[in-house]
């Protein structure tokens, strides 16, 4: 009888250990980028520092969506600047840009009015800028 109990305990311990080992071998799910909104921008680092509003698109030359977003921005009569990571990695790092395109609408004071991540429609941008 004691032999059976000892055997059951040993088998239980082995089963628990095997389960723990298998659980640790399971791959971690891929992490998704953690997009952060920018609260403020130093307008002196960008074009048109005295304009009431500035649209800044942080992009990349390898980004397929970036040219589409930039076309939307250029279609409006608004001061704008495109900052590609290949040309200016320091500004991407300073503002902690994790994904492109990231588009920000910035007040003259440097306060970010709105941040857009990814594709951007003309209507979204017009609404943020105060109408067509």
PDB file of C-alpha atoms in Angstrom:
ATOM      1  CA  UNK A   1       0.000   0.000   0.000  1.00  0.00           C
ATOM      2  CA  UNK A   2       2.779   2.412   0.900  1.00  0.00           C
ATOM      3  CA  UNK A   3       4.527   1.498  -2.304  1.00  0.00           C
ATOM      4  CA  UNK A   4       1.443   2.486  -4.326  1.00  0.00           C
ATOM      5  CA  UNK A   5       1.121   5.829  -2.522  1.00  0.00           C
ATOM      6  CA  UNK A   6       4.807   6.539  -3.056  1.00  0.00           C
ATOM      7  CA  UNK A   7       4.483   5.673  -6.729  1.00  0.00           C
ATOM      8  CA  UNK A   8       1.436   7.961  -7.130  1.00  0.00           C
ATOM      9  CA  UNK A   9       3.256  10.836  -5.417  1.00  0.00           C
ATOM     10  CA  UNK A  10       6.313  10.323  -7.637  1.00  0.00           C
ATOM     11  CA  UNK A  11       4.174  10.228 -10.797  1.00  0.00           C
ATOM     12  CA  UNK A  12       2.342  13.387  -9.732  1.00  0.00           C
ATOM     13  CA  UNK A  13       5.628  15.212  -9.120  1.00  0.00           C
ATOM     14  CA  UNK A  14       6.967  14.110 -12.514  1.00  0.00           C
ATOM     15  CA  UNK A  15       3.740  15.206 -14.258  1.00  0.00           C
ATOM     16  CA  UNK A  16       3.900  18.642 -12.617  1.00  0.00           C
ATOM     17  CA  UNK A  17       7.564  19.053 -13.591  1.00  0.00           C
ATOM     18  CA  UNK A  18       6.867  18.052 -17.201  1.00  0.00           C
ATOM     19  CA  UNK A  19       3.955  20.514 -17.370  1.00  0.00           C
ATOM     20  CA  UNK A  20       6.156  23.335 -16.037  1.00  0.00           C
ATOM     21  CA  UNK A  21       8.923  22.561 -18.523  1.00  0.00           C
ATOM     22  CA  UNK A  22       6.485  22.488 -21.444  1.00  0.00           C
ATOM     23  CA  UNK A  23       4.902  25.753 -20.342  1.00  0.00           C
ATOM     24  CA  UNK A  24       8.286  27.502 -20.243  1.00  0.00           C
ATOM     25  CA  UNK A  25       9.142  26.259 -23.737  1.00  0.00           C
ATOM     26  CA  UNK A  26       6.019  27.860 -25.188  1.00  0.00           C
ATOM     27  CA  UNK A  27       7.088  30.869 -27.299  1.00  0.00           C
ATOM     28  CA  UNK A  28       6.095  34.342 -26.179  1.00  0.00           C
ATOM     29  CA  UNK A  29       3.458  36.024 -28.330  1.00  0.00           C
ATOM     30  CA  UNK A  30       4.898  38.735 -30.571  1.00  0.00           C
ATOM     31  CA  UNK A  31       4.885  42.122 -28.948  1.00  0.00           C
ATOM     32  CA  UNK A  32       3.088  44.940 -30.670  1.00  0.00           C
ATOM     33  CA  UNK A  33       4.556  48.423 -30.828  1.00  0.00           C
ATOM     34  CA  UNK A  34       3.565  50.682 -27.976  1.00  0.00           C
ATOM     35  CA  UNK A  35       2.486  53.877 -29.637  1.00  0.00           C
ATOM     36  CA  UNK A  36       2.786  56.901 -27.384  1.00  0.00           C
ATOM     37  CA  UNK A  37       1.163  60.237 -27.964  1.00  0.00           C
ATOM     38  CA  UNK A  38       3.526  63.170 -27.934  1.00  0.00           C
ATOM     39  CA  UNK A  39       2.460  65.901 -25.512  1.00  0.00           C
ATOM     40  CA  UNK A  40       4.737  68.704 -26.661  1.00  0.00           C
ATOM     41  CA  UNK A  41       7.187  69.544 -29.445  1.00  0.00           C
ATOM     42  CA  UNK A  42       9.921  72.161 -29.576  1.00  0.00           C
ATOM     43  CA  UNK A  43       8.654  74.210 -32.522  1.00  0.00           C
ATOM     44  CA  UNK A  44      12.084  75.805 -33.030  1.00  0.00           C
ATOM     45  CA  UNK A  45      13.317  72.398 -34.294  1.00  0.00           C
ATOM     46  CA  UNK A  46      10.780  72.388 -37.112  1.00  0.00           C
ATOM     47  CA  UNK A  47       9.834  74.457 -40.141  1.00  0.00           C
ATOM     48  CA  UNK A  48       7.372  77.329 -39.775  1.00  0.00           C
ATOM     49  CA  UNK A  49       7.876  77.978 -36.032  1.00  0.00           C
ATOM     50  CA  UNK A  50       5.673  81.099 -36.068  1.00  0.00           C
ATOM     51  CA  UNK A  51       2.648  79.607 -37.820  1.00  0.00           C
ATOM     52  CA  UNK A  52      -0.421  78.970 -35.625  1.00  0.00           C
ATOM     53  CA  UNK A  53      -0.449  75.259 -36.517  1.00  0.00           C
ATOM     54  CA  UNK A  54       2.091  72.820 -37.916  1.00  0.00           C
ATOM     55  CA  UNK A  55       1.515  69.281 -39.152  1.00  0.00           C
ATOM     56  CA  UNK A  56       4.512  66.988 -38.652  1.00  0.00           C
ATOM     57  CA  UNK A  57       4.611  63.522 -40.150  1.00  0.00           C
ATOM     58  CA  UNK A  58       7.232  61.198 -38.723  1.00  0.00           C
ATOM     59  CA  UNK A  59       7.843  58.597 -41.403  1.00  0.00           C
ATOM     60  CA  UNK A  60      10.299  56.329 -43.147  1.00  0.00           C
ATOM     61  CA  UNK A  61      11.443  55.941 -46.735  1.00  0.00           C
ATOM     62  CA  UNK A  62      10.518  52.241 -46.543  1.00  0.00           C
ATOM     63  CA  UNK A  63       6.993  52.855 -45.211  1.00  0.00           C
ATOM     64  CA  UNK A  64       4.267  52.126 -47.778  1.00  0.00           C
ATOM     65  CA  UNK A  65       1.619  54.179 -45.972  1.00  0.00           C
ATOM     66  CA  UNK A  66       3.806  57.265 -45.439  1.00  0.00           C
ATOM     67  CA  UNK A  67       3.553  58.645 -49.015  1.00  0.00           C
ATOM     68  CA  UNK A  68      -0.240  58.331 -48.874  1.00  0.00           C
ATOM     69  CA  UNK A  69      -0.399  60.223 -45.580  1.00  0.00           C
ATOM     70  CA  UNK A  70       2.028  62.852 -46.876  1.00  0.00           C
ATOM     71  CA  UNK A  71      -0.159  63.331 -49.992  1.00  0.00           C
ATOM     72  CA  UNK A  72      -3.157  64.011 -47.729  1.00  0.00           C
ATOM     73  CA  UNK A  73      -1.154  66.548 -45.719  1.00  0.00           C
ATOM     74  CA  UNK A  74       0.178  68.290 -48.834  1.00  0.00           C
ATOM     75  CA  UNK A  75      -3.332  68.483 -50.325  1.00  0.00           C
ATOM     76  CA  UNK A  76      -4.276  70.956 -47.588  1.00  0.00           C
ATOM     77  CA  UNK A  77      -2.988  74.491 -47.297  1.00  0.00           C
ATOM     78  CA  UNK A  78      -1.223  74.004 -43.965  1.00  0.00           C
ATOM     79  CA  UNK A  79       2.417  74.358 -42.879  1.00  0.00           C
ATOM     80  CA  UNK A  80       3.899  70.877 -42.721  1.00  0.00           C
ATOM     81  CA  UNK A  81       7.144  68.999 -42.321  1.00  0.00           C
ATOM     82  CA  UNK A  82       8.052  65.388 -43.011  1.00  0.00           C
ATOM     83  CA  UNK A  83      10.712  63.804 -40.788  1.00  0.00           C
ATOM     84  CA  UNK A  84      11.960  60.447 -42.073  1.00  0.00           C
ATOM     85  CA  UNK A  85      13.866  58.269 -39.619  1.00  0.00           C
ATOM     86  CA  UNK A  86      16.642  57.631 -42.143  1.00  0.00           C
ATOM     87  CA  UNK A  87      17.293  61.372 -42.494  1.00  0.00           C
ATOM     88  CA  UNK A  88      16.781  62.427 -38.882  1.00  0.00           C
ATOM     89  CA  UNK A  89      16.931  59.530 -36.410  1.00  0.00           C
ATOM     90  CA  UNK A  90      17.660  61.913 -33.520  1.00  0.00           C
ATOM     91  CA  UNK A  91      14.233  63.559 -33.706  1.00  0.00           C
ATOM     92  CA  UNK A  92      12.526  60.169 -33.949  1.00  0.00           C
ATOM     93  CA  UNK A  93      14.383  59.091 -30.799  1.00  0.00           C
ATOM     94  CA  UNK A  94      13.811  62.376 -28.971  1.00  0.00           C
ATOM     95  CA  UNK A  95      10.046  62.189 -29.495  1.00  0.00           C
ATOM     96  CA  UNK A  96      10.010  58.395 -28.989  1.00  0.00           C
ATOM     97  CA  UNK A  97       8.443  57.560 -32.328  1.00  0.00           C
ATOM     98  CA  UNK A  98       7.807  53.800 -32.226  1.00  0.00           C
ATOM     99  CA  UNK A  99       5.884  53.403 -35.463  1.00  0.00           C
ATOM    100  CA  UNK A 100       5.374  55.223 -38.728  1.00  0.00           C
ATOM    101  CA  UNK A 101       3.561  57.100 -39.948  1.00  0.00           C
ATOM    102  CA  UNK A 102       2.935  59.134 -36.819  1.00  0.00           C
ATOM    103  CA  UNK A 103       1.357  62.489 -37.614  1.00  0.00           C
ATOM    104  CA  UNK A 104       1.008  65.301 -35.094  1.00  0.00           C
ATOM    105  CA  UNK A 105      -0.809  68.613 -35.286  1.00  0.00           C
ATOM    106  CA  UNK A 106       1.091  71.121 -33.157  1.00  0.00           C
ATOM    107  CA  UNK A 107       0.026  74.510 -31.797  1.00  0.00           C
ATOM    108  CA  UNK A 108       2.366  77.523 -32.007  1.00  0.00           C
ATOM    109  CA  UNK A 109       3.217  76.989 -28.320  1.00  0.00           C
ATOM    110  CA  UNK A 110       4.433  73.457 -29.045  1.00  0.00           C
ATOM    111  CA  UNK A 111       1.453  71.708 -27.473  1.00  0.00           C
ATOM    112  CA  UNK A 112       0.316  68.756 -29.579  1.00  0.00           C
ATOM    113  CA  UNK A 113      -3.352  69.114 -30.452  1.00  0.00           C
ATOM    114  CA  UNK A 114      -3.755  65.636 -31.961  1.00  0.00           C
ATOM    115  CA  UNK A 115      -1.678  62.577 -32.814  1.00  0.00           C
ATOM    116  CA  UNK A 116      -2.588  60.155 -35.595  1.00  0.00           C
ATOM    117  CA  UNK A 117      -1.009  56.709 -35.901  1.00  0.00           C
ATOM    118  CA  UNK A 118      -1.067  55.024 -39.302  1.00  0.00           C
ATOM    119  CA  UNK A 119      -3.291  55.988 -42.226  1.00  0.00           C
ATOM    120  CA  UNK A 120      -4.912  59.407 -42.163  1.00  0.00           C
ATOM    121  CA  UNK A 121      -7.856  60.697 -44.170  1.00  0.00           C
ATOM    122  CA  UNK A 122      -8.284  64.237 -45.424  1.00  0.00           C
ATOM    123  CA  UNK A 123     -11.527  64.515 -43.410  1.00  0.00           C
ATOM    124  CA  UNK A 124      -9.754  63.557 -40.162  1.00  0.00           C
ATOM    125  CA  UNK A 125      -7.061  66.145 -40.713  1.00  0.00           C
ATOM    126  CA  UNK A 126      -9.526  68.863 -41.772  1.00  0.00           C
ATOM    127  CA  UNK A 127     -11.599  68.247 -38.646  1.00  0.00           C
ATOM    128  CA  UNK A 128      -8.515  68.611 -36.446  1.00  0.00           C
ATOM    129  CA  UNK A 129      -7.408  71.756 -38.266  1.00  0.00           C
ATOM    130  CA  UNK A 130     -10.818  73.334 -37.877  1.00  0.00           C
ATOM    131  CA  UNK A 131     -12.736  72.556 -41.043  1.00  0.00           C
ATOM    132  CA  UNK A 132     -12.198  72.402 -44.806  1.00  0.00           C
TER     133      UNK A 132
END
